[in-house]
Amino acid sequence: MAGRDIELDSRPVELSSGTDAAATVSESSRDHSPPSPEDGRQAFSLPPVDGGKDAWLFLAACFSIEALVWGFPFAFGVFQDYYSTHEPFVGSSNIAVIGTCSMGIMYLTSPLIMGLIRLCGRWARWAPLFGLFIMCISLAMSSFSSNVTHLIVTQGVFYAIGGGIAYCPCILYMDEWFVQRKGLAYGIMWSGTGLAGVVFPLLLEFLLHSLGFRSTLRLWSGVLFALTFPLACYIKPRVPYSATTHVRPFDSKIFMMPSFWLYQLGNVVEAMGFFLPGIYLPTYARSTLGAESYSSATTILLVNVASVFGCVAMGYLIDRLDVTTCILLSTIGATIGALVIWGLSSSLPLLYFFCVVYGLFAGSYTSAWPGIMKDVVGKAEVAGQAYLDPSMIFGWLAAGRGIGNVVSGPLSDSLIRGLPWRGDTAAYGYGSGYGALIVFTGVTAFLGGASFALAAEEGSVQSEAWTPSLPA
């Protein structure tokens, strides 16, 4: 299936720009030999899938785009701390809304942007450059902000829109470049966010305190453009665009699939608790365990470093194991990590151990999405339903994660208000005032994996037994 020529006979053949494109591959082109004139067919050579220079360059570009686009909002805590303590924003309310808008809008607009890019297939090749331009302009504009509203519009809304446009083609074309190693490819790409979560906070904090926020944003805008512009040239389709291609990105049949709703429900619930440790761990380490500033910040660094390895490992497993098994592994690790290790932590080393465990298991949850995409599409085909676009399934999963991300903010405020259970009511981490937050994180991790049991009962499509077919 990988690395072969696509042979087209005299009848019109529709090539999809998604996963199904690889299914039309012929067996005759392993050595890229020219087609035989006797067979009356035309053939053209495509770069190999799952390997080769072009595929790995594409993946390297996706990894870098992932880190640069998502790393900035994930490092917003550094900006939030700076804005809260420096003019002209000190004492202003709604500073946290900037980061919420940036990350939440990128998640929530994923299905819309993905669908529009699908519809504009001929021009989708240039979407990363267009999105990059919007991102850089928005950061440059935010350097002139004089109040929080300006920052919300520029650093929040506009950056998110540009980031979504730049990022979505990575998902769209991933299905063309990787088939058998698709899970591993996604895992490697998504590990870029974890790596950026280690490097960016340290770098941006240094720049903010050395140059101020205006010079930092202008410098970062230029650096972002210089780094991502050449990379965007490698975000390109493997299969040439065909004028005969017909896509239905906003097909509502996906919402008629029970398996999709099972996975989506678990996805939203898991996201409601997933982001909370990243927000509160430094404060917890400082207020409960008496950690110094650097020691408390190390908690986030450990979560992000561990998530790099967790994403790659989960991507490797999702190519070999059933998706429900992979979700179960993530669920068990995240639940035990929150309820047992964090809940019973009484020292900084034990808290660090929780950070590693949580990063490995909870941080790898989204790396199971390729398995979910494959499982839902496969079940639709087995049921005789119309072809479902896997990239749109990804878009809706991302939107569900965005819902959980947005909801988690207000919920977390209510969970720690008044520091419940503090003192004699509970012990260890549960008695720190963050006990309700710890329980909520653990319970949502557990319920987020409930899709494992429900989908397993319904019966999942094994990856090695299913090969997508061309849509009608």
Tab-separated table of C-alpha atoms in Angstrom:
chain	number	residue	atom	x	y	z
A	1	MET	CA	0.000	0.000	0.000
A	2	ALA	CA	2.859	2.400	0.682
A	3	GLY	CA	5.267	3.877	-1.771
A	4	ARG	CA	3.659	2.669	-4.971
A	5	ASP	CA	2.306	4.233	-8.151
A	6	ILE	CA	-1.347	5.056	-8.556
A	7	GLU	CA	-2.670	3.665	-11.809
A	8	LEU	CA	-5.660	5.289	-13.430
A	9	ASP	CA	-7.615	3.544	-16.150
A	10	SER	CA	-9.681	5.304	-18.787
A	11	ARG	CA	-12.608	5.757	-16.406
A	12	PRO	CA	-12.655	8.815	-14.153
A	13	VAL	CA	-11.338	8.083	-10.677
A	14	GLU	CA	-11.891	10.361	-7.708
A	15	LEU	CA	-8.920	10.913	-5.471
A	16	SER	CA	-9.608	12.040	-1.954
A	17	SER	CA	-7.096	14.197	-0.148
A	18	GLY	CA	-7.524	12.142	3.018
A	19	THR	CA	-6.657	8.693	4.280
A	20	ASP	CA	-8.515	6.894	1.528
A	21	ALA	CA	-6.117	8.106	-1.147
A	22	ALA	CA	-3.601	5.485	-0.194
A	23	ALA	CA	-6.093	2.705	-0.868
A	24	THR	CA	-5.904	3.109	-4.652
A	25	VAL	CA	-2.245	2.289	-4.755
A	26	SER	CA	-1.171	-0.375	-7.233
A	27	GLU	CA	1.318	-3.128	-6.623
A	28	SER	CA	3.368	-2.511	-9.742
A	29	SER	CA	5.436	0.492	-8.774
A	30	ARG	CA	7.730	-0.629	-5.991
A	31	ASP	CA	10.662	0.035	-8.336
A	32	HIS	CA	8.912	3.065	-9.943
A	33	SER	CA	9.040	1.313	-13.314
A	34	PRO	CA	7.096	2.925	-16.178
A	35	PRO	CA	3.682	1.472	-17.016
A	36	SER	CA	3.414	-1.119	-19.704
A	37	PRO	CA	1.928	0.288	-22.925
A	38	GLU	CA	-0.089	-2.899	-23.419
A	39	ASP	CA	-2.353	-2.348	-20.453
A	40	GLY	CA	-3.779	0.876	-21.861
A	41	ARG	CA	-3.393	2.657	-18.571
A	42	GLN	CA	-1.766	5.852	-17.439
A	43	ALA	CA	0.363	5.979	-14.294
A	44	PHE	CA	2.041	8.664	-12.319
A	45	SER	CA	4.521	8.281	-9.507
A	46	LEU	CA	3.884	9.578	-6.018
A	47	PRO	CA	6.294	9.862	-3.088
A	48	PRO	CA	6.139	6.834	-0.790
A	49	VAL	CA	4.004	6.852	2.334
A	50	ASP	CA	5.201	5.933	5.847
A	51	GLY	CA	8.792	6.802	4.967
A	52	GLY	CA	11.134	8.412	2.528
A	53	LYS	CA	12.607	11.908	2.423
A	54	ASP	CA	9.373	13.722	1.572
A	55	ALA	CA	7.304	12.037	4.272
A	56	TRP	CA	9.869	12.700	7.006
A	57	LEU	CA	10.349	16.316	5.907
A	58	PHE	CA	6.582	16.754	6.070
A	59	LEU	CA	6.495	15.270	9.586
A	60	ALA	CA	9.429	17.422	10.736
A	61	ALA	CA	7.612	20.518	9.462
A	62	CYS	CA	4.405	19.445	11.237
A	63	PHE	CA	6.326	18.885	14.485
A	64	SER	CA	7.796	22.382	14.267
A	65	ILE	CA	4.500	24.042	13.335
A	66	GLU	CA	2.815	22.217	16.230
A	67	ALA	CA	5.444	23.488	18.674
A	68	LEU	CA	5.442	27.079	17.408
A	69	VAL	CA	1.667	27.483	17.001
A	70	TRP	CA	0.490	25.724	20.187
A	71	GLY	CA	3.552	26.369	22.342
A	72	PHE	CA	2.796	30.082	22.640
A	73	PRO	CA	-0.701	29.777	24.197
A	74	PHE	CA	0.495	26.903	26.385
A	75	ALA	CA	3.177	29.267	27.728
A	76	PHE	CA	0.694	32.071	28.356
A	77	GLY	CA	1.071	31.667	32.117
A	78	VAL	CA	4.333	33.591	31.804
A	79	PHE	CA	2.522	36.502	30.132
A	80	GLN	CA	-0.317	36.333	32.630
A	81	ASP	CA	2.100	36.704	35.523
A	82	TYR	CA	3.861	39.598	33.785
A	83	TYR	CA	0.673	41.441	32.801
A	84	SER	CA	-0.676	41.113	36.350
A	85	THR	CA	2.369	42.787	37.876
A	86	HIS	CA	3.445	45.387	35.299
A	87	GLU	CA	1.991	48.532	33.807
A	88	PRO	CA	-0.229	49.291	32.014
A	89	PHE	CA	-2.187	46.132	32.875
A	90	VAL	CA	-1.519	45.724	36.612
A	91	GLY	CA	-4.786	45.453	38.523
A	92	SER	CA	-6.804	44.757	35.369
A	93	SER	CA	-9.410	42.026	35.302
A	94	ASN	CA	-9.931	39.392	32.603
A	95	ILE	CA	-6.194	38.911	31.947
A	96	ALA	CA	-6.757	35.138	32.060
A	97	VAL	CA	-9.308	35.500	29.240
A	98	ILE	CA	-6.440	36.194	26.809
A	99	GLY	CA	-5.020	32.687	27.198
A	100	THR	CA	-8.468	31.091	27.311
A	101	CYS	CA	-9.430	32.759	24.022
A	102	SER	CA	-6.174	31.825	22.338
A	103	MET	CA	-6.325	28.134	23.166
A	104	GLY	CA	-10.081	27.709	23.237
A	105	ILE	CA	-10.726	29.336	19.857
A	106	MET	CA	-8.053	27.217	18.171
A	107	TYR	CA	-9.763	24.096	19.497
A	108	LEU	CA	-13.348	25.211	18.873
A	109	THR	CA	-12.833	26.479	15.317
A	110	SER	CA	-11.038	23.318	14.164
A	111	PRO	CA	-14.044	21.705	12.419
A	112	LEU	CA	-14.965	24.959	10.681
A	113	ILE	CA	-11.424	25.673	9.454
A	114	MET	CA	-10.884	22.028	8.492
A	115	GLY	CA	-14.101	21.984	6.491
A	116	LEU	CA	-13.341	25.238	4.682
A	117	ILE	CA	-9.860	24.015	3.787
A	118	ARG	CA	-11.425	20.805	2.460
A	119	LEU	CA	-13.811	22.791	0.281
A	120	CYS	CA	-10.996	24.997	-1.030
A	121	GLY	CA	-8.803	22.023	-1.894
A	122	ARG	CA	-6.901	23.729	-4.698
A	123	TRP	CA	-5.871	26.612	-2.428
A	124	ALA	CA	-5.418	24.645	0.806
A	125	ARG	CA	-1.722	24.274	-0.007
A	126	TRP	CA	-1.224	27.953	0.870
A	127	ALA	CA	-3.281	27.992	4.072
A	128	PRO	CA	-0.215	27.595	6.368
A	129	LEU	CA	1.395	30.706	4.896
A	130	PHE	CA	-1.837	32.690	5.203
A	131	GLY	CA	-2.344	31.577	8.808
A	132	LEU	CA	1.278	32.349	9.623
A	133	PHE	CA	0.852	35.880	8.298
A	134	ILE	CA	-2.213	36.439	10.526
A	135	MET	CA	-0.367	35.080	13.583
A	136	CYS	CA	2.651	37.316	13.131
A	137	ILE	CA	0.556	40.416	12.441
A	138	SER	CA	-1.598	39.744	15.525
A	139	LEU	CA	1.452	39.465	17.797
A	140	ALA	CA	2.955	42.630	16.334
A	141	MET	CA	-0.348	44.459	16.853
A	142	SER	CA	-0.614	43.230	20.441
A	143	SER	CA	2.692	44.959	21.256
A	144	PHE	CA	0.855	48.301	20.852
A	145	SER	CA	-1.905	47.345	23.316
A	146	SER	CA	-2.732	49.728	26.110
A	147	ASN	CA	-5.474	47.701	27.827
A	148	VAL	CA	-6.539	44.102	28.286
A	149	THR	CA	-9.302	44.323	25.664
A	150	HIS	CA	-6.686	45.027	22.992
A	151	LEU	CA	-4.708	41.977	24.127
A	152	ILE	CA	-7.797	39.759	24.059
A	153	VAL	CA	-8.570	40.765	20.472
A	154	THR	CA	-4.997	40.516	19.136
A	155	GLN	CA	-3.053	38.014	21.253
A	156	GLY	CA	-6.209	36.017	21.920
A	157	VAL	CA	-8.722	35.994	19.060
A	158	PHE	CA	-6.647	36.940	15.992
A	159	TYR	CA	-3.700	34.752	16.988
A	160	ALA	CA	-6.026	31.782	17.479
A	161	ILE	CA	-7.657	32.238	14.074
A	162	GLY	CA	-4.290	32.477	12.333
A	163	GLY	CA	-2.928	29.529	14.313
A	164	GLY	CA	-5.893	27.351	13.370
A	165	ILE	CA	-5.525	28.178	9.677
A	166	ALA	CA	-1.781	27.438	9.791
A	167	TYR	CA	-2.172	24.200	11.753
A	168	CYS	CA	-5.188	22.425	10.230
A	169	PRO	CA	-3.434	21.506	6.923
A	170	CYS	CA	-0.979	19.443	8.987
A	171	ILE	CA	-3.877	17.212	10.027
A	172	LEU	CA	-5.455	17.285	6.576
A	173	TYR	CA	-2.348	16.012	4.784
A	174	MET	CA	-1.111	13.656	7.519
A	175	ASP	CA	-3.530	10.980	6.277
A	176	GLU	CA	-1.905	11.109	2.846
A	177	TRP	CA	1.705	10.819	4.026
A	178	PHE	CA	1.296	8.179	6.750
A	179	VAL	CA	-0.920	5.101	6.727
A	180	GLN	CA	0.582	2.167	8.644
A	181	ARG	CA	2.592	4.508	10.894
A	182	LYS	CA	-0.116	7.125	11.224
A	183	GLY	CA	-0.416	6.876	14.999
A	184	LEU	CA	3.325	7.213	15.467
A	185	ALA	CA	3.389	10.203	13.123
A	186	TYR	CA	0.629	11.949	15.057
A	187	GLY	CA	2.383	11.165	18.338
A	188	ILE	CA	5.644	12.661	17.112
A	189	MET	CA	3.871	15.770	15.838
A	190	TRP	CA	1.892	16.306	19.054
A	191	SER	CA	4.999	15.853	21.188
A	192	GLY	CA	6.078	19.217	19.783
A	193	THR	CA	3.674	20.953	22.174
A	194	GLY	CA	5.264	19.238	25.156
A	195	LEU	CA	8.745	20.233	24.048
A	196	ALA	CA	7.604	23.821	23.475
A	197	GLY	CA	6.036	23.764	26.936
A	198	VAL	CA	9.516	23.261	28.359
A	199	VAL	CA	11.492	25.732	26.257
A	200	PHE	CA	9.049	28.575	25.626
A	201	PRO	CA	8.181	29.515	29.235
A	202	LEU	CA	11.868	29.828	30.149
A	203	LEU	CA	12.718	31.774	27.009
A	204	LEU	CA	9.703	34.095	27.139
A	205	GLU	CA	10.159	34.814	30.825
A	206	PHE	CA	13.757	35.846	30.176
A	207	LEU	CA	12.722	38.080	27.276
A	208	LEU	CA	9.845	39.700	29.172
A	209	HIS	CA	12.005	40.695	32.112
A	210	SER	CA	14.881	41.754	29.870
A	211	LEU	CA	13.038	43.615	27.100
A	212	GLY	CA	9.496	44.222	28.320
A	213	PHE	CA	6.325	42.914	26.735
A	214	ARG	CA	6.288	45.260	23.706
A	215	SER	CA	9.777	44.373	22.469
A	216	THR	CA	9.244	40.700	23.340
A	217	LEU	CA	6.073	40.441	21.236
A	218	ARG	CA	7.678	42.231	18.286
A	219	LEU	CA	10.780	40.062	18.510
A	220	TRP	CA	8.701	36.884	18.811
A	221	SER	CA	6.597	37.918	15.830
A	222	GLY	CA	9.728	38.203	13.695
A	223	VAL	CA	11.224	34.964	15.030
A	224	LEU	CA	7.957	33.139	14.420
A	225	PHE	CA	7.838	34.338	10.829
A	226	ALA	CA	11.503	33.479	10.179
A	227	LEU	CA	11.137	29.958	11.597
A	228	THR	CA	7.751	28.955	10.216
A	229	PHE	CA	7.828	30.498	6.727
A	230	PRO	CA	10.347	27.980	5.289
A	231	LEU	CA	8.700	25.143	7.223
A	232	ALA	CA	5.285	25.952	5.765
A	233	CYS	CA	6.625	25.112	2.322
A	234	TYR	CA	6.839	21.434	3.356
A	235	ILE	CA	3.211	21.312	4.531
A	236	LYS	CA	1.868	20.091	1.233
A	237	PRO	CA	-0.358	17.293	-0.102
A	238	ARG	CA	1.080	14.028	-1.325
A	239	VAL	CA	-1.744	13.380	-3.804
A	240	PRO	CA	-2.234	16.097	-6.450
A	241	TYR	CA	-5.496	17.961	-6.281
A	242	SER	CA	-8.072	16.621	-8.724
A	243	ALA	CA	-10.859	18.712	-10.194
A	244	THR	CA	-13.076	15.625	-10.010
A	245	THR	CA	-12.666	15.302	-6.265
A	246	HIS	CA	-15.914	15.665	-4.348
A	247	VAL	CA	-15.798	16.208	-0.600
A	248	ARG	CA	-18.531	16.652	1.972
A	249	PRO	CA	-16.715	18.025	4.993
A	250	PHE	CA	-19.871	19.129	6.807
A	251	ASP	CA	-21.724	15.856	6.272
A	252	SER	CA	-24.013	15.386	9.291
A	253	LYS	CA	-23.829	11.582	9.099
A	254	ILE	CA	-20.981	11.643	11.601
A	255	PHE	CA	-23.481	12.746	14.255
A	256	MET	CA	-25.527	9.621	13.633
A	257	MET	CA	-22.677	7.357	14.711
A	258	PRO	CA	-23.125	6.179	18.351
A	259	SER	CA	-19.420	5.364	18.588
A	260	PHE	CA	-18.512	8.961	17.744
A	261	TRP	CA	-20.680	10.286	20.573
A	262	LEU	CA	-19.214	7.782	23.027
A	263	TYR	CA	-15.689	8.869	22.225
A	264	GLN	CA	-16.654	12.555	22.143
A	265	LEU	CA	-18.332	12.389	25.540
A	266	GLY	CA	-15.231	10.868	27.101
A	267	ASN	CA	-13.078	13.383	25.265
A	268	VAL	CA	-14.987	16.401	26.646
A	269	VAL	CA	-15.099	15.060	30.199
A	270	GLU	CA	-11.379	14.230	30.188
A	271	ALA	CA	-10.527	17.725	28.916
A	272	MET	CA	-12.489	19.348	31.770
A	273	GLY	CA	-9.897	18.102	34.230
A	274	PHE	CA	-6.806	17.690	32.061
A	275	PHE	CA	-5.713	21.347	32.049
A	276	LEU	CA	-6.116	21.946	35.806
A	277	PRO	CA	-2.786	20.535	37.047
A	278	GLY	CA	-0.952	22.697	34.513
A	279	ILE	CA	-2.645	25.764	35.993
A	280	TYR	CA	-2.397	25.012	39.703
A	281	LEU	CA	0.645	22.787	40.268
A	282	PRO	CA	3.144	25.666	40.759
A	283	THR	CA	0.813	27.378	43.230
A	284	TYR	CA	0.190	24.082	45.015
A	285	ALA	CA	3.918	23.374	45.335
A	286	ARG	CA	4.612	26.862	46.670
A	287	SER	CA	1.673	27.207	49.092
A	288	THR	CA	1.445	23.633	50.351
A	289	LEU	CA	4.999	22.287	50.212
A	290	GLY	CA	6.883	25.568	50.614
A	291	ALA	CA	8.752	25.229	47.324
A	292	GLU	CA	10.818	28.089	45.972
A	293	SER	CA	9.898	29.805	42.715
A	294	TYR	CA	12.186	27.682	40.532
A	295	SER	CA	11.194	24.442	42.283
A	296	SER	CA	7.498	25.179	41.851
A	297	ALA	CA	7.936	26.006	38.142
A	298	THR	CA	9.728	22.665	37.684
A	299	THR	CA	6.394	20.889	38.152
A	300	ILE	CA	5.117	22.180	34.796
A	301	LEU	CA	8.413	21.443	33.080
A	302	LEU	CA	8.266	17.822	34.236
A	303	VAL	CA	4.665	17.404	33.004
A	304	ASN	CA	5.614	18.769	29.585
A	305	VAL	CA	8.811	16.711	29.263
A	306	ALA	CA	6.962	13.528	30.217
A	307	SER	CA	4.183	14.295	27.726
A	308	VAL	CA	6.755	14.332	24.904
A	309	PHE	CA	7.616	10.702	25.592
A	310	GLY	CA	3.998	9.829	26.365
A	311	CYS	CA	2.727	11.128	23.021
A	312	VAL	CA	5.347	9.220	21.020
A	313	ALA	CA	4.761	6.021	23.001
A	314	MET	CA	0.981	6.252	22.626
A	315	GLY	CA	1.367	6.942	18.909
A	316	TYR	CA	3.473	3.790	18.597
A	317	LEU	CA	0.894	1.723	20.509
A	318	ILE	CA	-2.151	3.036	18.634
A	319	ASP	CA	-0.716	1.556	15.418
A	320	ARG	CA	-0.556	-1.885	17.038
A	321	LEU	CA	-3.295	-2.121	19.670
A	322	ASP	CA	-7.010	-1.527	19.685
A	323	VAL	CA	-7.941	2.090	20.407
A	324	THR	CA	-9.988	1.168	23.472
A	325	THR	CA	-6.959	-0.589	24.972
A	326	CYS	CA	-4.848	2.521	24.481
A	327	ILE	CA	-7.502	4.746	26.067
A	328	LEU	CA	-7.662	2.332	29.002
A	329	LEU	CA	-3.891	2.607	29.554
A	330	SER	CA	-4.073	6.406	29.530
A	331	THR	CA	-7.075	6.374	31.866
A	332	ILE	CA	-5.531	4.056	34.457
A	333	GLY	CA	-2.278	5.998	34.610
A	334	ALA	CA	-3.923	9.432	34.830
A	335	THR	CA	-6.494	8.336	37.419
A	336	ILE	CA	-3.990	6.647	39.715
A	337	GLY	CA	-1.595	9.545	39.289
A	338	ALA	CA	-4.161	12.136	40.388
A	339	LEU	CA	-6.093	10.285	43.111
A	340	VAL	CA	-3.226	8.321	44.640
A	341	ILE	CA	0.099	10.027	43.967
A	342	TRP	CA	-1.017	13.682	43.973
A	343	GLY	CA	-3.703	13.105	46.597
A	344	LEU	CA	-1.220	11.494	48.999
A	345	SER	CA	1.746	13.707	48.189
A	346	SER	CA	3.427	15.157	51.253
A	347	SER	CA	6.792	16.125	49.786
A	348	LEU	CA	8.187	17.788	46.691
A	349	PRO	CA	9.862	14.625	45.269
A	350	LEU	CA	6.529	12.784	45.421
A	351	LEU	CA	4.829	15.678	43.663
A	352	TYR	CA	7.519	15.571	40.978
A	353	PHE	CA	6.801	11.869	40.546
A	354	PHE	CA	3.123	12.701	40.004
A	355	CYS	CA	4.096	15.257	37.358
A	356	VAL	CA	6.012	12.607	35.406
A	357	VAL	CA	3.217	10.037	35.669
A	358	TYR	CA	0.541	12.556	34.721
A	359	GLY	CA	2.525	13.819	31.746
A	360	LEU	CA	3.149	10.293	30.465
A	361	PHE	CA	-0.451	9.082	30.687
A	362	ALA	CA	-2.796	12.078	30.664
A	363	GLY	CA	-0.564	13.996	28.268
A	364	SER	CA	-0.793	11.175	25.740
A	365	TYR	CA	-4.603	10.979	25.648
A	366	THR	CA	-4.960	12.921	22.391
A	367	SER	CA	-2.457	10.605	20.701
A	368	ALA	CA	-5.248	8.010	20.742
A	369	TRP	CA	-7.301	10.200	18.378
A	370	PRO	CA	-5.939	8.530	15.197
A	371	GLY	CA	-7.328	5.275	16.548
A	372	ILE	CA	-10.677	6.936	17.244
A	373	MET	CA	-10.760	8.372	13.726
A	374	LYS	CA	-10.013	4.986	12.215
A	375	ASP	CA	-12.499	3.192	14.445
A	376	VAL	CA	-15.402	5.546	13.673
A	377	VAL	CA	-14.737	5.544	9.910
A	378	GLY	CA	-14.393	1.762	9.898
A	379	LYS	CA	-17.647	1.251	11.768
A	380	ALA	CA	-19.426	3.549	9.325
A	381	GLU	CA	-18.183	1.453	6.397
A	382	VAL	CA	-19.085	-1.817	8.108
A	383	ALA	CA	-22.586	-0.444	8.717
A	384	GLY	CA	-22.866	0.454	5.033
A	385	GLN	CA	-23.036	4.189	5.690
A	386	ALA	CA	-21.503	6.917	3.552
A	387	TYR	CA	-17.802	7.602	3.799
A	388	LEU	CA	-16.784	9.765	6.783
A	389	ASP	CA	-13.864	12.146	6.453
A	390	PRO	CA	-11.324	11.274	9.205
A	391	SER	CA	-9.922	14.807	9.237
A	392	MET	CA	-13.383	16.143	10.121
A	393	ILE	CA	-13.628	13.612	12.945
A	394	PHE	CA	-10.385	15.108	14.237
A	395	GLY	CA	-11.880	18.592	13.930
A	396	TRP	CA	-14.901	17.686	16.024
A	397	LEU	CA	-12.729	15.938	18.629
A	398	ALA	CA	-10.624	19.097	18.879
A	399	ALA	CA	-13.798	21.168	19.314
A	400	GLY	CA	-14.892	18.853	22.119
A	401	ARG	CA	-11.541	19.335	23.820
A	402	GLY	CA	-12.005	23.083	23.436
A	403	ILE	CA	-15.344	22.875	25.244
A	404	GLY	CA	-13.673	21.067	28.128
A	405	ASN	CA	-10.875	23.612	28.173
A	406	VAL	CA	-13.238	26.595	28.360
A	407	VAL	CA	-15.491	25.002	30.991
A	408	SER	CA	-12.574	23.969	33.224
A	409	GLY	CA	-11.655	27.585	34.051
A	410	PRO	CA	-14.834	28.617	35.896
A	411	LEU	CA	-15.159	25.151	37.425
A	412	SER	CA	-11.671	25.256	38.898
A	413	ASP	CA	-12.362	28.634	40.524
A	414	SER	CA	-15.358	27.215	42.337
A	415	LEU	CA	-13.475	24.074	43.349
A	416	ILE	CA	-10.722	25.923	45.228
A	417	ARG	CA	-12.805	28.844	46.511
A	418	GLY	CA	-12.416	28.923	50.272
A	419	LEU	CA	-9.836	26.100	50.132
A	420	PRO	CA	-12.268	23.281	51.090
A	421	TRP	CA	-11.181	20.255	53.149
A	422	ARG	CA	-8.203	22.206	54.472
A	423	GLY	CA	-6.850	21.283	57.875
A	424	ASP	CA	-8.263	18.433	59.905
A	425	THR	CA	-10.943	17.456	57.411
A	426	ALA	CA	-8.487	15.543	55.206
A	427	ALA	CA	-4.789	14.657	55.092
A	428	TYR	CA	-1.891	15.012	52.670
A	429	GLY	CA	-2.772	16.650	49.365
A	430	TYR	CA	-6.485	16.282	50.050
A	431	GLY	CA	-6.136	18.466	53.126
A	432	SER	CA	-4.172	21.205	51.371
A	433	GLY	CA	-7.213	23.150	50.227
A	434	TYR	CA	-6.806	21.696	46.736
A	435	GLY	CA	-8.476	18.389	47.632
A	436	ALA	CA	-11.630	19.044	45.614
A	437	LEU	CA	-9.481	19.983	42.614
A	438	ILE	CA	-7.452	16.766	42.952
A	439	VAL	CA	-10.598	14.650	43.142
A	440	PHE	CA	-12.136	16.434	40.153
A	441	THR	CA	-8.985	15.854	38.085
A	442	GLY	CA	-8.933	12.152	38.963
A	443	VAL	CA	-12.657	11.591	38.434
A	444	THR	CA	-12.722	13.326	35.048
A	445	ALA	CA	-9.691	11.279	33.966
A	446	PHE	CA	-11.557	8.122	34.974
A	447	LEU	CA	-14.869	9.120	33.351
A	448	GLY	CA	-13.012	10.314	30.254
A	449	GLY	CA	-11.875	6.733	29.768
A	450	ALA	CA	-15.398	5.412	30.179
A	451	SER	CA	-15.603	5.427	26.398
A	452	PHE	CA	-13.203	2.481	26.647
A	453	ALA	CA	-15.802	0.226	28.225
A	454	LEU	CA	-18.741	1.495	26.177
A	455	ALA	CA	-16.946	1.388	22.832
A	456	ALA	CA	-15.465	-2.018	23.643
A	457	GLU	CA	-18.978	-3.399	24.172
A	458	GLU	CA	-20.072	-1.966	20.836
A	459	GLY	CA	-17.087	-3.615	19.170
A	460	SER	CA	-14.201	-1.659	17.699
A	461	VAL	CA	-12.577	-2.055	14.312
A	462	GLN	CA	-9.073	-3.468	14.582
A	463	SER	CA	-6.514	-1.314	12.795
A	464	GLU	CA	-4.796	-4.218	11.137
A	465	ALA	CA	-8.076	-5.580	9.766
A	466	TRP	CA	-9.443	-2.393	8.290
A	467	THR	CA	-8.350	-0.531	5.193
A	468	PRO	CA	-10.311	2.562	4.167
A	469	SER	CA	-11.909	2.566	0.730
A	470	LEU	CA	-12.456	5.452	-1.627
A	471	PRO	CA	-15.604	7.483	-0.993
A	472	ALA	CA	-18.341	7.216	-3.562
